[in-house]
Tab-separated table of C-alpha atoms in Angstrom:
chain	number	residue	atom	x	y	z
O	23	MET	CA	-3.086	-0.627	-30.054
O	24	THR	CA	-6.009	1.786	-29.669
O	25	PHE	CA	-8.893	0.327	-27.684
O	26	LEU	CA	-12.529	1.472	-27.844
O	27	ALA	CA	-11.805	3.595	-30.926
O	28	GLY	CA	-14.978	5.376	-31.961
O	29	VAL	CA	-16.801	4.373	-28.790
O	30	ILE	CA	-15.600	7.062	-26.378
O	31	PRO	CA	-15.870	10.699	-27.549
O	32	ALA	CA	-12.511	12.427	-27.980
O	33	GLU	CA	-13.094	14.781	-25.043
O	34	HIS	CA	-13.392	11.784	-22.683
O	35	ALA	CA	-11.009	9.304	-24.313
O	36	SER	CA	-7.965	10.212	-22.190
O	37	GLY	CA	-9.662	9.633	-18.837
O	38	HIS	CA	-9.524	6.408	-16.875
O	39	LEU	CA	-12.128	4.151	-18.506
O	40	LEU	CA	-14.134	1.654	-16.474
O	41	ILE	CA	-15.783	-1.085	-18.555
O	42	LEU	CA	-18.649	-2.897	-16.822
O	43	PRO	CA	-20.337	-5.856	-18.584
O	44	SER	CA	-24.069	-5.242	-19.036
O	45	THR	CA	-25.171	-8.448	-20.739
O	46	ASN	CA	-27.853	-8.911	-18.075
O	47	GLY	CA	-28.975	-5.289	-18.049
O	48	PRO	CA	-27.757	-1.832	-17.007
O	49	VAL	CA	-25.081	-1.653	-14.316
O	50	ALA	CA	-25.834	0.207	-11.078
O	51	VAL	CA	-22.577	2.144	-11.174
O	52	SER	CA	-23.759	4.557	-8.479
O	53	GLN	CA	-24.088	1.650	-6.037
O	54	LEU	CA	-20.575	0.498	-6.840
O	55	ALA	CA	-19.295	4.030	-6.264
O	56	ALA	CA	-21.262	4.460	-3.025
O	57	ALA	CA	-19.424	1.447	-1.577
O	58	TRP	CA	-16.177	3.461	-1.691
O	59	PHE	CA	-17.085	7.158	-1.751
O	60	SER	CA	-19.372	9.175	0.493
O	61	ASP	CA	-19.939	12.209	-1.707
O	62	ILE	CA	-21.197	10.763	-4.987
O	63	ALA	CA	-24.086	12.451	-6.796
O	64	TRP	CA	-25.451	12.582	-10.328
O	65	LEU	CA	-24.776	16.035	-11.710
O	66	ARG	CA	-26.663	14.922	-14.811
O	67	GLU	CA	-28.354	11.552	-14.980
O	68	PRO	CA	-28.033	9.400	-18.125
O	69	SER	CA	-31.073	9.442	-20.395
O	70	ARG	CA	-32.395	8.415	-23.769
O	71	ALA	CA	-33.109	10.908	-26.514
O	72	SER	CA	-36.750	11.931	-26.325
O	73	GLY	CA	-39.245	11.387	-29.108
O	74	GLY	CA	-39.245	7.593	-29.172
O	75	ALA	CA	-37.815	5.338	-31.817
O	76	ARG	CA	-37.805	6.793	-35.310
O	77	ARG	CA	-37.847	5.078	-38.672
O	78	MET	CA	-34.603	4.801	-40.570
O	79	SER	CA	-34.677	6.224	-44.079
O	80	GLY	CA	-33.595	4.468	-47.258
O	81	ALA	CA	-34.544	1.193	-48.885
O	82	ARG	CA	-31.906	-0.714	-46.931
O	83	PHE	CA	-33.515	0.167	-43.611
O	84	ARG	CA	-37.181	0.158	-44.662
O	85	GLY	CA	-39.360	-1.159	-41.858
O	86	MET	CA	-36.577	-0.956	-39.239
O	87	ALA	CA	-36.808	1.334	-36.202
O	88	GLN	CA	-33.728	3.188	-34.978
O	89	PRO	CA	-33.463	3.010	-31.173
O	90	ASP	CA	-33.195	6.158	-29.113
O	91	SER	CA	-29.636	7.326	-28.628
O	92	LEU	CA	-28.104	7.167	-25.156
O	93	ILE	CA	-27.172	10.503	-23.618
O	94	PRO	CA	-24.340	10.000	-21.085
O	95	GLY	CA	-24.658	11.382	-17.594
O	96	ALA	CA	-22.096	12.899	-15.225
O	97	MET	CA	-21.578	11.646	-11.672
O	98	ARG	CA	-19.451	13.376	-9.039
O	99	LEU	CA	-16.917	10.930	-7.687
O	100	GLY	CA	-14.903	12.102	-4.714
O	101	GLU	CA	-14.017	15.741	-4.215
O	102	GLY	CA	-12.640	16.634	-7.630
O	103	HIS	CA	-13.447	13.921	-10.151
O	104	VAL	CA	-16.376	13.212	-12.454
O	105	ALA	CA	-17.450	9.948	-14.082
O	106	THR	CA	-19.072	10.472	-17.485
O	107	GLY	CA	-21.156	7.752	-19.099
O	108	PRO	CA	-22.349	5.236	-19.869
O	109	PHE	CA	-21.000	4.697	-23.372
O	110	GLU	CA	-22.183	1.484	-24.990
O	111	VAL	CA	-19.437	-1.032	-25.837
O	112	GLY	CA	-20.032	-3.927	-28.211
O	113	GLU	CA	-18.699	-7.472	-28.236
O	114	ALA	CA	-15.955	-6.831	-30.792
O	115	HIS	CA	-14.307	-4.142	-28.666
O	116	LEU	CA	-14.676	-6.289	-25.543
O	117	ALA	CA	-12.949	-9.181	-27.297
O	118	GLU	CA	-9.942	-6.943	-27.965
O	119	LEU	CA	-9.685	-6.379	-24.214
O	120	LYS	CA	-10.259	-10.084	-23.476
O	121	ILE	CA	-13.450	-9.304	-21.543
O	122	PRO	CA	-15.883	-12.229	-22.039
O	123	ALA	CA	-19.148	-10.330	-22.429
O	124	ALA	CA	-21.597	-9.571	-25.224
O	125	GLN	CA	-21.983	-5.903	-24.300
O	126	ALA	CA	-20.821	-3.447	-21.663
O	127	GLU	CA	-21.096	0.095	-20.398
O	128	ALA	CA	-18.021	2.333	-20.148
O	129	TYR	CA	-17.460	5.323	-17.885
O	130	SER	CA	-14.683	7.872	-18.264
O	131	VAL	CA	-13.323	9.307	-15.006
O	132	ALA	CA	-11.300	12.532	-14.982
O	133	ARG	CA	-10.907	15.690	-12.952
O	134	GLY	CA	-13.910	17.960	-13.076
O	135	ASP	CA	-11.786	21.058	-13.701
O	136	GLY	CA	-10.192	19.554	-16.795
O	137	LEU	CA	-6.674	19.530	-15.338
O	138	ARG	CA	-4.402	16.512	-15.008
O	139	ASP	CA	-3.768	14.875	-11.652
O	140	VAL	CA	-0.308	15.359	-10.172
O	141	ARG	CA	1.366	11.970	-9.788
O	142	GLY	CA	4.132	10.691	-7.562
O	143	ALA	CA	7.391	8.928	-8.228
O	144	ALA	CA	7.845	5.819	-10.332
O	145	PRO	CA	7.046	2.556	-8.492
O	146	THR	CA	9.944	0.786	-6.818
O	147	SER	CA	8.247	-2.599	-7.136
O	148	TYR	CA	5.840	-4.008	-9.691
O	149	ASP	CA	4.385	-6.752	-7.505
O	150	ASP	CA	0.852	-5.723	-6.642
O	151	ARG	CA	-2.374	-7.674	-6.926
O	152	ASP	CA	-4.196	-4.930	-8.816
O	153	GLY	CA	-1.489	-4.403	-11.445
O	154	ILE	CA	-1.438	-0.651	-10.789
O	155	ALA	CA	2.355	-0.382	-10.595
O	156	ARG	CA	2.676	-2.199	-13.920
O	157	THR	CA	0.080	0.067	-15.506
O	158	PHE	CA	1.758	3.280	-14.287
O	159	PRO	CA	5.495	2.447	-14.593
O	160	HIS	CA	6.698	6.066	-14.808
O	161	ALA	CA	4.638	7.859	-12.146
O	162	LEU	CA	2.112	6.449	-9.714
O	163	PRO	CA	-1.268	8.067	-9.060
O	164	GLN	CA	-1.655	9.402	-5.548
O	165	GLY	CA	-4.351	10.770	-3.284
O	166	GLU	CA	-7.853	10.728	-4.707
O	167	GLU	CA	-6.737	9.594	-8.157
O	168	LEU	CA	-5.115	6.494	-6.664
O	169	ARG	CA	-8.257	5.668	-4.714
O	170	ILE	CA	-10.354	6.071	-7.856
O	171	VAL	CA	-8.069	3.753	-9.826
O	172	GLN	CA	-8.203	1.211	-6.988
O	173	TRP	CA	-12.002	1.449	-6.948
O	174	MET	CA	-12.181	0.969	-10.711
O	175	VAL	CA	-10.048	-2.175	-10.497
O	176	ALA	CA	-12.187	-3.514	-7.631
O	177	ALA	CA	-15.390	-2.769	-9.562
O	178	ALA	CA	-13.972	-4.440	-12.671
O	179	ARG	CA	-13.012	-7.511	-10.659
O	180	LYS	CA	-16.479	-7.582	-9.088
O	181	THR	CA	-18.302	-7.490	-12.434
O	182	GLY	CA	-15.830	-9.303	-14.690
O	183	GLY	CA	-14.965	-6.081	-16.497
O	184	GLY	CA	-11.817	-4.072	-17.066
O	185	VAL	CA	-10.078	-0.709	-16.897
O	186	LEU	CA	-8.212	1.379	-19.458
O	187	ALA	CA	-5.846	3.571	-17.467
O	188	ASP	CA	-5.425	6.975	-19.124
O	189	GLY	CA	-7.702	5.604	-21.824
O	190	ARG	CA	-5.038	3.306	-23.277
O	191	GLN	CA	-3.409	0.911	-20.756
O	192	PRO	CA	-5.586	-2.206	-20.302
O	193	LEU	CA	-6.019	-3.655	-16.845
O	194	VAL	CA	-8.347	-6.664	-16.641
O	195	PRO	CA	-8.284	-8.144	-13.121
O	196	ASP	CA	-8.984	-11.815	-12.526
O	197	HIS	CA	-12.610	-12.164	-11.400
O	198	ALA	CA	-11.738	-15.387	-9.532
O	199	ALA	CA	-9.131	-13.627	-7.381
O	200	SER	CA	-11.894	-12.364	-5.081
O	201	VAL	CA	-12.034	-15.003	-2.338
O	202	ASN	CA	-12.563	-13.513	1.134
O	203	LEU	CA	-15.972	-12.628	2.559
O	204	ALA	CA	-17.301	-10.961	5.704
O	205	LEU	CA	-20.725	-11.381	7.282
O	206	TYR	CA	-22.172	-8.539	9.379
O	207	SER	CA	-24.934	-9.750	11.645
O	208	ALA	CA	-26.826	-8.716	14.762
O	209	HIS	CA	-26.372	-12.162	16.286
O	210	PRO	CA	-23.200	-13.174	18.170
O	211	LEU	CA	-22.203	-16.829	18.029
O	212	GLN	CA	-19.750	-18.535	20.343
O	213	PRO	CA	-16.761	-20.497	18.989
O	214	GLY	CA	-18.514	-23.785	19.650
O	215	ASP	CA	-21.357	-22.713	17.352
O	216	VAL	CA	-19.145	-21.837	14.374
O	217	LEU	CA	-16.436	-24.487	14.694
O	218	PRO	CA	-18.626	-27.399	13.451
O	219	MET	CA	-19.337	-25.428	10.254
O	220	LEU	CA	-15.615	-25.051	9.584
O	221	ARG	CA	-14.935	-28.673	10.510
O	222	SER	CA	-17.445	-29.768	7.878
O	223	LEU	CA	-14.867	-28.486	5.377
O	224	ILE	CA	-11.620	-29.093	7.276
O	225	ALA	CA	-11.937	-31.778	9.933
O	226	THR	CA	-8.840	-30.640	11.863
O	227	ALA	CA	-10.026	-27.031	12.355
O	228	ASP	CA	-9.795	-25.643	15.874
O	229	VAL	CA	-9.959	-22.492	18.001
O	230	SER	CA	-6.674	-20.576	17.872
O	231	ALA	CA	-7.658	-17.575	20.011
O	232	ASP	CA	-10.548	-16.773	22.340
O	233	GLN	CA	-10.535	-13.503	24.276
O	234	VAL	CA	-12.806	-12.048	26.922
O	235	THR	CA	-13.990	-8.528	26.071
O	236	PRO	CA	-15.135	-5.929	28.626
O	237	ASP	CA	-18.698	-5.867	27.256
O	238	GLY	CA	-18.957	-9.642	27.097
O	239	SER	CA	-19.151	-9.837	23.298
O	240	PRO	CA	-17.278	-12.689	21.602
O	241	ARG	CA	-13.851	-12.214	20.043
O	242	TYR	CA	-12.158	-15.302	18.713
O	243	THR	CA	-10.305	-16.873	15.786
O	244	LEU	CA	-10.844	-20.267	14.215
O	245	VAL	CA	-8.297	-21.835	11.871
O	246	GLY	CA	-8.548	-24.826	9.601
O	247	SER	CA	-5.238	-25.771	7.976
O	248	THR	CA	-4.617	-28.078	5.019
O	249	ALA	CA	-1.498	-29.627	3.575
O	250	TYR	CA	-1.936	-28.235	0.055
O	251	ASP	CA	-4.508	-25.454	-0.025
O	252	GLY	CA	-3.423	-23.309	2.904
O	253	SER	CA	-5.792	-22.316	5.710
O	254	ILE	CA	-9.277	-20.942	6.243
O	255	VAL	CA	-9.346	-18.337	9.006
O	256	ILE	CA	-12.517	-17.064	10.708
O	257	ASP	CA	-12.145	-13.911	12.826
O	258	VAL	CA	-15.173	-12.911	14.884
O	259	GLU	CA	-15.566	-9.682	16.839
O	260	ARG	CA	-17.874	-6.762	17.553
O	261	VAL	CA	-16.943	-3.734	15.440
O	262	ASP	CA	-17.610	-0.008	15.760
O	263	ARG	CA	-17.669	0.608	12.004
O	264	VAL	CA	-19.122	-1.398	9.135
O	265	PRO	CA	-18.287	-1.174	5.400
O	266	ARG	CA	-19.618	1.882	3.574
O	267	ALA	CA	-21.612	-0.389	1.253
O	268	LEU	CA	-24.005	-1.174	4.113
O	269	GLY	CA	-24.885	2.488	4.574
O	270	SER	CA	-27.676	2.360	1.985
O	271	LEU	CA	-29.428	-0.553	3.747
O	272	ASP	CA	-31.826	-0.627	6.679
O	273	TRP	CA	-29.667	-0.973	9.787
O	274	ARG	CA	-31.876	-3.832	10.969
O	275	SER	CA	-30.640	-6.016	8.083
O	276	TYR	CA	-27.122	-6.230	9.501
O	277	GLY	CA	-25.404	-5.804	12.844
O	278	PRO	CA	-22.161	-4.995	14.655
O	279	PHE	CA	-20.802	-8.534	14.772
O	280	ALA	CA	-18.289	-9.204	12.008
O	281	TYR	CA	-17.514	-12.741	10.863
O	282	ARG	CA	-14.499	-12.414	8.558
O	283	LEU	CA	-13.822	-15.481	6.423
O	284	SER	CA	-10.415	-15.409	4.777
O	285	TRP	CA	-8.006	-17.681	2.972
O	286	MET	CA	-4.311	-17.826	3.833
O	287	PRO	CA	-2.435	-19.698	1.079
O	288	ALA	CA	0.673	-21.785	1.601
O	289	ASP	CA	2.740	-18.876	0.245
O	290	PRO	CA	1.042	-15.631	1.384
O	291	TYR	CA	3.340	-13.578	-0.872
O	292	GLU	CA	1.378	-14.812	-3.889
O	293	LEU	CA	-1.626	-12.830	-2.671
O	294	GLU	CA	0.278	-9.690	-3.691
O	295	LEU	CA	0.971	-10.856	-7.242
O	296	GLU	CA	-1.131	-9.853	-10.214
O	297	THR	CA	-0.378	-13.201	-11.884
O	298	ALA	CA	-0.003	-16.027	-9.388
O	299	SER	CA	1.423	-19.505	-9.939
O	300	GLY	CA	-0.665	-22.374	-11.240
O	301	LEU	CA	-0.655	-24.184	-7.890
O	302	HIS	CA	-1.855	-21.014	-6.153
O	303	VAL	CA	-4.705	-20.626	-8.650
O	304	ILE	CA	-5.810	-24.250	-8.196
O	305	ALA	CA	-5.813	-23.939	-4.395
O	306	ARG	CA	-7.587	-20.574	-4.637
O	307	ALA	CA	-10.373	-22.068	-6.765
O	308	ARG	CA	-11.035	-24.769	-4.182
O	309	MET	CA	-10.923	-22.358	-1.258
O	310	ARG	CA	-13.141	-19.844	-3.075
O	311	VAL	CA	-15.847	-22.511	-3.254
O	312	SER	CA	-15.312	-23.533	0.380
O	313	LEU	CA	-15.534	-19.977	1.719
O	314	ALA	CA	-18.677	-19.298	-0.294
O	315	ARG	CA	-20.395	-22.384	1.116
O	316	LEU	CA	-19.257	-21.544	4.626
O	317	ALA	CA	-20.584	-17.988	4.242
O	318	VAL	CA	-23.963	-19.219	2.965
O	319	ALA	CA	-24.276	-21.673	5.874
O	320	LEU	CA	-23.428	-18.979	8.392
O	321	GLN	CA	-25.807	-16.448	6.846
O	322	SER	CA	-28.649	-18.985	6.744
O	323	ARG	CA	-28.258	-19.395	10.502
O	324	ILE	CA	-27.870	-15.812	11.750
O	325	ALA	CA	-28.974	-13.686	8.749
O	326	GLY	CA	-26.961	-10.525	8.096
O	327	ILE	CA	-25.283	-9.103	4.984
O	328	LEU	CA	-22.220	-10.471	3.201
O	329	VAL	CA	-19.528	-8.153	1.877
O	330	ASP	CA	-16.759	-9.288	-0.471
O	331	ASP	CA	-13.079	-8.350	-0.262
O	332	GLY	CA	-13.645	-5.455	-2.656
O	333	GLY	CA	-15.970	-3.772	-0.172
O	334	PHE	CA	-19.122	-4.533	-2.193
O	335	ILE	CA	-22.242	-6.403	-1.083
O	336	ALA	CA	-22.093	-10.044	-2.183
O	337	THR	CA	-25.427	-11.127	-3.670
O	338	PRO	CA	-26.881	-14.644	-3.474
O	339	GLU	CA	-26.410	-14.965	-7.245
O	340	GLU	CA	-22.694	-14.257	-6.902
O	341	LEU	CA	-22.291	-16.818	-4.143
O	342	GLU	CA	-24.190	-19.362	-6.203
O	343	GLY	CA	-21.772	-18.647	-9.038
O	344	ARG	CA	-18.827	-19.279	-6.744
O	345	ASN	CA	-20.385	-22.565	-5.699
O	346	ASP	CA	-20.560	-23.674	-9.321
O	347	SER	CA	-17.513	-25.903	-9.382
O	348	ALA	CA	-17.496	-26.017	-13.176
O	349	ALA	CA	-17.268	-22.219	-13.377
O	350	GLY	CA	-14.823	-21.920	-10.504
O	351	GLY	CA	-12.568	-24.721	-11.603
O	352	ALA	CA	-12.765	-26.442	-8.234
O	353	PRO	CA	-12.672	-30.242	-8.447
O	354	GLY	CA	-14.560	-30.848	-5.205
O	355	THR	CA	-16.332	-29.367	-2.231
O	356	ARG	CA	-13.676	-30.048	0.401
O	357	ALA	CA	-10.172	-28.717	0.752
O	358	TRP	CA	-7.202	-31.046	0.528
O	359	VAL	CA	-6.277	-31.997	4.094
């Protein structure tokens, strides 16, 4: 089946295509790219054809204005690749890809010199969360191309979009598979300050490790285990490096203390599967809600910036969406203990 036929110009149709839903407005693709790559830059920014809207000719279109046409831009991505777009994608094409959105923007990513990337050997295993091995069964991307494909999958998961590898192989990651969060704050809390927050979700939670560091900063781990849903783990420490996504923010809005909130399911192997079991998905939905509420409570106390497990900044709107139990499929606010 040919996807996005007539949407992507022929000269860009064989690149890796990133489809980002834009129902609520244009997507800040440069911000998504800046979270993973340090050397991005618009070589040519997208624009609208000048001259304003013009009247359509013919009796059928009398009185109707034709909108300005979108002129795609070109953004340097990494050392040798270029993302060209956006190209507007309508609801019918999105439905073919099973992307639940009314409209989207697509970007084609390929080498800037027009050559094809050299790929490695065929995968030896097809069990990976991102579905990359399944999508490239004969030869895996490597080096910068692999990182770009991984970024595209992460961006698609973040926005509820999808990827067409080589312009033809669909890869639509599960938006709800993003569970873990990390808060970067300037304020260090001791285990006794954080433990009550975790115990509000899992009453049996406790401190599993508490170390003394040379500079006196806290380093500890809290664990709350359940019988059915796995465990919530909170790792707290001072770090020397923060995620690249924070680089565009004022340094005073975050800090060197990392509070990593993660979920460890009953069967950790399922975290590496593109399609997990039904029981895993049910537990994940509950824990996704719990971690979001824990992150919001922690942030409301010590401020800071939240980053999701894709390396992107987690906005309040996203966390509110996770807390919507109807959308997340979680039957309650507490884990099964």
